[in-house]
CSV table of C-alpha atoms and ligand atoms in Angstrom, one decimal:
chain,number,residue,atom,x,y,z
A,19,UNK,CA,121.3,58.1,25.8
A,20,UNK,CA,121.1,56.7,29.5
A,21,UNK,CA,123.1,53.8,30.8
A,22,UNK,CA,121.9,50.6,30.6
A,23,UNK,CA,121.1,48.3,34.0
A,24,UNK,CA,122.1,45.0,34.0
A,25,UNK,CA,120.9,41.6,35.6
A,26,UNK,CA,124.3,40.3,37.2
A,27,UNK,CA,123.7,37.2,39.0
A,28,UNK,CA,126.4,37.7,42.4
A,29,UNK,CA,128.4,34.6,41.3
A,30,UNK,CA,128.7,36.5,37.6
A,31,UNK,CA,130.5,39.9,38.8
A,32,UNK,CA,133.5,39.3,38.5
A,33,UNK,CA,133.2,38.4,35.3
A,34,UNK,CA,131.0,41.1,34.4
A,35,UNK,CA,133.4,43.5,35.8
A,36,UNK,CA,135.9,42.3,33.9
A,37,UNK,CA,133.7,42.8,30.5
A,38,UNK,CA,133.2,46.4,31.3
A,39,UNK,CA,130.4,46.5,33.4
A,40,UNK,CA,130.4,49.0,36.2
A,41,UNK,CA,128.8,49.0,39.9
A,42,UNK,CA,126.2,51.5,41.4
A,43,UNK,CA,126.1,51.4,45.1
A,44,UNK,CA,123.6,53.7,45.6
A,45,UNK,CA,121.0,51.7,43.3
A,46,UNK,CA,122.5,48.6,44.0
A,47,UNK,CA,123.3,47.6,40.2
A,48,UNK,CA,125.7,46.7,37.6
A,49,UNK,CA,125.1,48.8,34.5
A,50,UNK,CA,127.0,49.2,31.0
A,51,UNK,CA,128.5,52.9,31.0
A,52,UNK,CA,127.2,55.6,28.5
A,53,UNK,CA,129.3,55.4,24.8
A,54,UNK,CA,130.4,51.9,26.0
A,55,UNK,CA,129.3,48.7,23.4
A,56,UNK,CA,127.1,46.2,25.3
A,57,UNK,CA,127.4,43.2,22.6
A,58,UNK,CA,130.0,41.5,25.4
A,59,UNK,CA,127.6,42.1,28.6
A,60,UNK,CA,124.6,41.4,26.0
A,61,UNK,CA,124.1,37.9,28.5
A,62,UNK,CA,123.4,39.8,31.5
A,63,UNK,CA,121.0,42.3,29.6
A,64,UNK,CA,117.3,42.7,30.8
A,65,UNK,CA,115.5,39.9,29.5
A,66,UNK,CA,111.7,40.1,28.3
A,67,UNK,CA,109.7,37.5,28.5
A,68,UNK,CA,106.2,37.3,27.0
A,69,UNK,CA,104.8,37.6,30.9
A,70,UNK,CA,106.3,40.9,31.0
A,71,UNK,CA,104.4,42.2,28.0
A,72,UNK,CA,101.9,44.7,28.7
A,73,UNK,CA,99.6,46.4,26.8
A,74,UNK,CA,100.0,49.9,26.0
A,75,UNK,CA,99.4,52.3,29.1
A,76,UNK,CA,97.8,55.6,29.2
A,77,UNK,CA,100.9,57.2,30.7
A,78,UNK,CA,104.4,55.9,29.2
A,79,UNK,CA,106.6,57.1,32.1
A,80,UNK,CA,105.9,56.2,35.9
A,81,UNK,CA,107.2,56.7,39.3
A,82,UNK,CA,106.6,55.6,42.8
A,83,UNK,CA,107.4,59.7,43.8
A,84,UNK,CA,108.8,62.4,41.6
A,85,UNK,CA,109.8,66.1,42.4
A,86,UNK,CA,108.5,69.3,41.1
A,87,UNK,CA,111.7,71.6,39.9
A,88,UNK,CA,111.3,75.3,41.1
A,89,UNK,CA,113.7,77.0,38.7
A,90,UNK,CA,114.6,81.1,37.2
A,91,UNK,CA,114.8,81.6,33.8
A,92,UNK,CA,115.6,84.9,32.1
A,93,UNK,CA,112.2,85.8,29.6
A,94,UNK,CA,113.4,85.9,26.5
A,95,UNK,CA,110.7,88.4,25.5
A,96,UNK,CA,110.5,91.2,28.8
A,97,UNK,CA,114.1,90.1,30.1
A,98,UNK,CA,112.5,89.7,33.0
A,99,UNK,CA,113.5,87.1,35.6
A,100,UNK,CA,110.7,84.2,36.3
A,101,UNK,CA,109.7,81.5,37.8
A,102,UNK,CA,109.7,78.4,35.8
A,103,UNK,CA,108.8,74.2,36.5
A,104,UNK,CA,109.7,71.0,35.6
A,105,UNK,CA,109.2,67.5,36.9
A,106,UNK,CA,112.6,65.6,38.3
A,107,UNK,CA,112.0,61.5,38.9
A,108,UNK,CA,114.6,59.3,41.0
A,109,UNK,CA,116.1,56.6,40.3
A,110,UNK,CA,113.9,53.8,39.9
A,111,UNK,CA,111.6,55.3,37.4
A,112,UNK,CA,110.3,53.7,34.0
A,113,UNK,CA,109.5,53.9,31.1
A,114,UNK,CA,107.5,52.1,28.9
A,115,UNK,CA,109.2,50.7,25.9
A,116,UNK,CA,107.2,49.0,22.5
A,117,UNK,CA,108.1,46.0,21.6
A,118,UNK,CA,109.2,45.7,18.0
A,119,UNK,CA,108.7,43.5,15.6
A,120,UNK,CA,111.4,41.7,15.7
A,121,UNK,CA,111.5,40.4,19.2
A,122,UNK,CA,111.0,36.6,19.0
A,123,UNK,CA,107.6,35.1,20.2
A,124,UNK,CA,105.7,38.2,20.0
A,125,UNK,CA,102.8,38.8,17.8
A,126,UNK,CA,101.0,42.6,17.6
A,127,UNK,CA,98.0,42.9,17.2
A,128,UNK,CA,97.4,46.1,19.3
A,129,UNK,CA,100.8,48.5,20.6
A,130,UNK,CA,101.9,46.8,23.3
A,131,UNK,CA,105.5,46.5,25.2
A,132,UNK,CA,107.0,46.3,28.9
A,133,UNK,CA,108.4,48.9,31.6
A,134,UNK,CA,112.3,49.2,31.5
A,135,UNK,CA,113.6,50.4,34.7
A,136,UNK,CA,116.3,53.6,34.9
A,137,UNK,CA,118.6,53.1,37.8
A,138,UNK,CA,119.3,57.1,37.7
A,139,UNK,CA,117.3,60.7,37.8
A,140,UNK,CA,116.7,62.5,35.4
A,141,UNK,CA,114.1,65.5,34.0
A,142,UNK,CA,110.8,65.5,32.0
A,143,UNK,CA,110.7,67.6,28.7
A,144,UNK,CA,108.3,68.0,26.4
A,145,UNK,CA,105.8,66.5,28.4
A,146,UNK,CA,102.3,66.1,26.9
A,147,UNK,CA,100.4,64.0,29.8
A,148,UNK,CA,99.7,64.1,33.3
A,149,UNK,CA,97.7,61.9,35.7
A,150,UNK,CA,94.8,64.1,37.4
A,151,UNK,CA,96.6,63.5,40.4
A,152,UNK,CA,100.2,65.0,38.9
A,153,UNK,CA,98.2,67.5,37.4
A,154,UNK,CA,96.2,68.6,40.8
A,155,UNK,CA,99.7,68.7,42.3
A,156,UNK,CA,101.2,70.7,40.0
A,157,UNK,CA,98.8,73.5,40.0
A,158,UNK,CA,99.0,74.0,43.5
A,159,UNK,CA,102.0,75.2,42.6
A,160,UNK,CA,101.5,77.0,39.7
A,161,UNK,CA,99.4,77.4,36.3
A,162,UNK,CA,102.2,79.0,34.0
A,163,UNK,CA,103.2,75.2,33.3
A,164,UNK,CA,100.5,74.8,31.0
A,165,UNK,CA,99.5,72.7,27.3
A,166,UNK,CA,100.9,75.4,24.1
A,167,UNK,CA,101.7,74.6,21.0
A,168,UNK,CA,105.8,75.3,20.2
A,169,UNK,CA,106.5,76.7,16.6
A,170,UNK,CA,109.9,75.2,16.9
A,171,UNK,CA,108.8,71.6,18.0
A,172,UNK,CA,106.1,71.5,15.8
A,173,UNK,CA,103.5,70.4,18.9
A,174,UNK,CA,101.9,71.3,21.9
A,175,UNK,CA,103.4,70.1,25.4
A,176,UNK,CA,103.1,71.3,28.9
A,177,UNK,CA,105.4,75.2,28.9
A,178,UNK,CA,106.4,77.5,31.6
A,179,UNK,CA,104.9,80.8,30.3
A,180,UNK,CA,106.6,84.1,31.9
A,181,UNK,CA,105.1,85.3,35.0
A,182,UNK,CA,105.6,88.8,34.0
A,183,UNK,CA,104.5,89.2,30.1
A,184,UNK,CA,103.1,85.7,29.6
A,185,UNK,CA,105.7,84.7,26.7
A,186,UNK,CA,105.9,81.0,25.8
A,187,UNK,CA,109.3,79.8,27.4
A,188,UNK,CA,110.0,76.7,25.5
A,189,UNK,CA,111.7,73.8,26.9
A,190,UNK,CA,114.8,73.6,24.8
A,191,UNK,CA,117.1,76.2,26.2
A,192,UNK,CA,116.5,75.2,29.9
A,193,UNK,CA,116.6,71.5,29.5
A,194,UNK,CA,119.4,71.3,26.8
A,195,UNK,CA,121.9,74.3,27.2
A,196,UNK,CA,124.0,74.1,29.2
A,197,UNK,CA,123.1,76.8,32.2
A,198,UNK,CA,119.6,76.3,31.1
A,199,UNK,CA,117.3,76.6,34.4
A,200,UNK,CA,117.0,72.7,34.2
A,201,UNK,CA,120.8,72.2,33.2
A,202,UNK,CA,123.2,73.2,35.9
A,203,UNK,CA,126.8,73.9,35.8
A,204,UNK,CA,127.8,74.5,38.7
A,205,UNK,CA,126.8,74.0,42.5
A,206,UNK,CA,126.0,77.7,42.9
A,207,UNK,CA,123.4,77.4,40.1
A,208,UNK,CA,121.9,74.2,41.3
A,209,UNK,CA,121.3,75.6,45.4
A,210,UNK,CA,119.4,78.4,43.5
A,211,UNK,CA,116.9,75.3,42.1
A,212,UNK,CA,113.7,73.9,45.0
A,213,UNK,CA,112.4,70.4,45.0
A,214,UNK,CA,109.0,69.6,46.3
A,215,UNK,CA,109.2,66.0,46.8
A,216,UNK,CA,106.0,64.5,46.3
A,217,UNK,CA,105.3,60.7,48.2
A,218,UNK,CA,102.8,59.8,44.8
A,219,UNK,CA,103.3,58.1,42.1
A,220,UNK,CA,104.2,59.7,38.6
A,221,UNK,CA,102.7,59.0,35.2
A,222,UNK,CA,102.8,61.2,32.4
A,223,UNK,CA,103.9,61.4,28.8
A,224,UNK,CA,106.9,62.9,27.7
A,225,UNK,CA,110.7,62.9,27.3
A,226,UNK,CA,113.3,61.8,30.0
A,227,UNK,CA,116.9,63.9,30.2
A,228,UNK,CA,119.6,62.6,32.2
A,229,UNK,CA,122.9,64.4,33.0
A,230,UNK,CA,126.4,63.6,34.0
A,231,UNK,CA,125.7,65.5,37.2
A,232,UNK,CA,122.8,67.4,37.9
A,233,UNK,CA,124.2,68.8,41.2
A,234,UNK,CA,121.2,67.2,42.9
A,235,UNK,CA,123.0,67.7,46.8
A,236,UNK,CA,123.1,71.4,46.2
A,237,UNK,CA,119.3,72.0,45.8
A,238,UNK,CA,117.0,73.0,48.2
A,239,UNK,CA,114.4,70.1,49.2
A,240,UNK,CA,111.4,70.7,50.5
A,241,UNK,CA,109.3,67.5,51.4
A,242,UNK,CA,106.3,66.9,53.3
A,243,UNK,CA,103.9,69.6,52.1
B,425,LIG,ZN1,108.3,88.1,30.1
């Protein structure tokens, strides 16, 4: 679960402070800490209000710029070692959430919701969408980041496929174990890792991982190509 950003008024942090809530610098935000109960910060919560409410968009997470993640991964199949992708977004990024139900004053006819707003980075997995433009990007880089269907996920989503033999490399193991190519441990691991930072926007469909500390300092940017 990510942290949750808050709306603090500047005549209301102190207060909010005191409740628990804790201060980004960086993004410039009070937010409610991972594991920590929101009910007494649930007045400074993001409120929606039916102007907000959007109707469902073709891509679910967006980005004003996003990186593509060069990372190694050991084939599980040849044991060879090969390149593998992902896509990193900053802080900043969205993602669209339904509205339910239950929220007051709504009424559904279609599937329809607003963008919430994640103050921190984080990776996409199991990504099933891209935006032509993401898409023409991302081949320019490579085409072993490609639509197959995953036995163990039960669906199809963009994989890295190895470079050598062509085996599926499936997203679990890099995004979720620890040491994965997309899970760093260590700053040694990380400067191993490229960004290309891209200056367009993001919009695909998928799943958003966020870590601790992704070691982000340690890896090698290359912008501007
Ligand atoms: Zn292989």
């Amino acid at each position: 679960m990510a942290r949750v950003d808050l709306d603090v008024p500047f005549s209301e942090k102190d207060e909010a402070k005191a409740l628990g809530a804790r201060w980004d610098p960086q993004a410039k935000v009070w937010f409610v800490p991972e594991g920590r109960d929101p009910a007494p910060l649930a007045r400074w919560l993001p409120q929606h209000h039916e102007s907000d409410i959007e109707p469902e968009p073709e891509y679910a997470i967006r980005s004003p710029y996003y990186f593509l993640v060069e990372s190694n991964s050991a084939c599980w199949k040849c044991g060879s070692s090969t390149r593998v992708h992902a896509f990193m977004l900053p802080e900043g990024h969205e993602q669209f959430e339904y509205a339910d139900e239950e929220d007051e004053g709504f009424t559904l006819d279609s599937p329809c919701g607003y963008w919430q707003r994640y103050g921190e980075r984080g990776k996409v997995s199991n990504l099933y969408g891209l935006s032509p433009s993401v898409l023409a990007q991302l081949r320019s880089h490579t085409n072993r980041y490609k639509p197959a269907y995953s036995q163990q996920a039960g669906e199809t989503y963009y994989m890295n496929h190895c470079e050598h033999c062509g085996a599926k490399l499936g997203d679990f193991y890099m995004h979720s174990e620890p040491g994965g190519a997309f899970f760093p441990t260590s700053p040694a691991q990380a400067s191993t890792m490229v960004l290309h930072k891209v200056e367009a926007p993001f919009g695909g469909n998928g799943s958003m991982g966020y870590a601790s500390d992704d070691f982000f300092e340690f890896m090698q940017c290359k912008s501007g190509e």
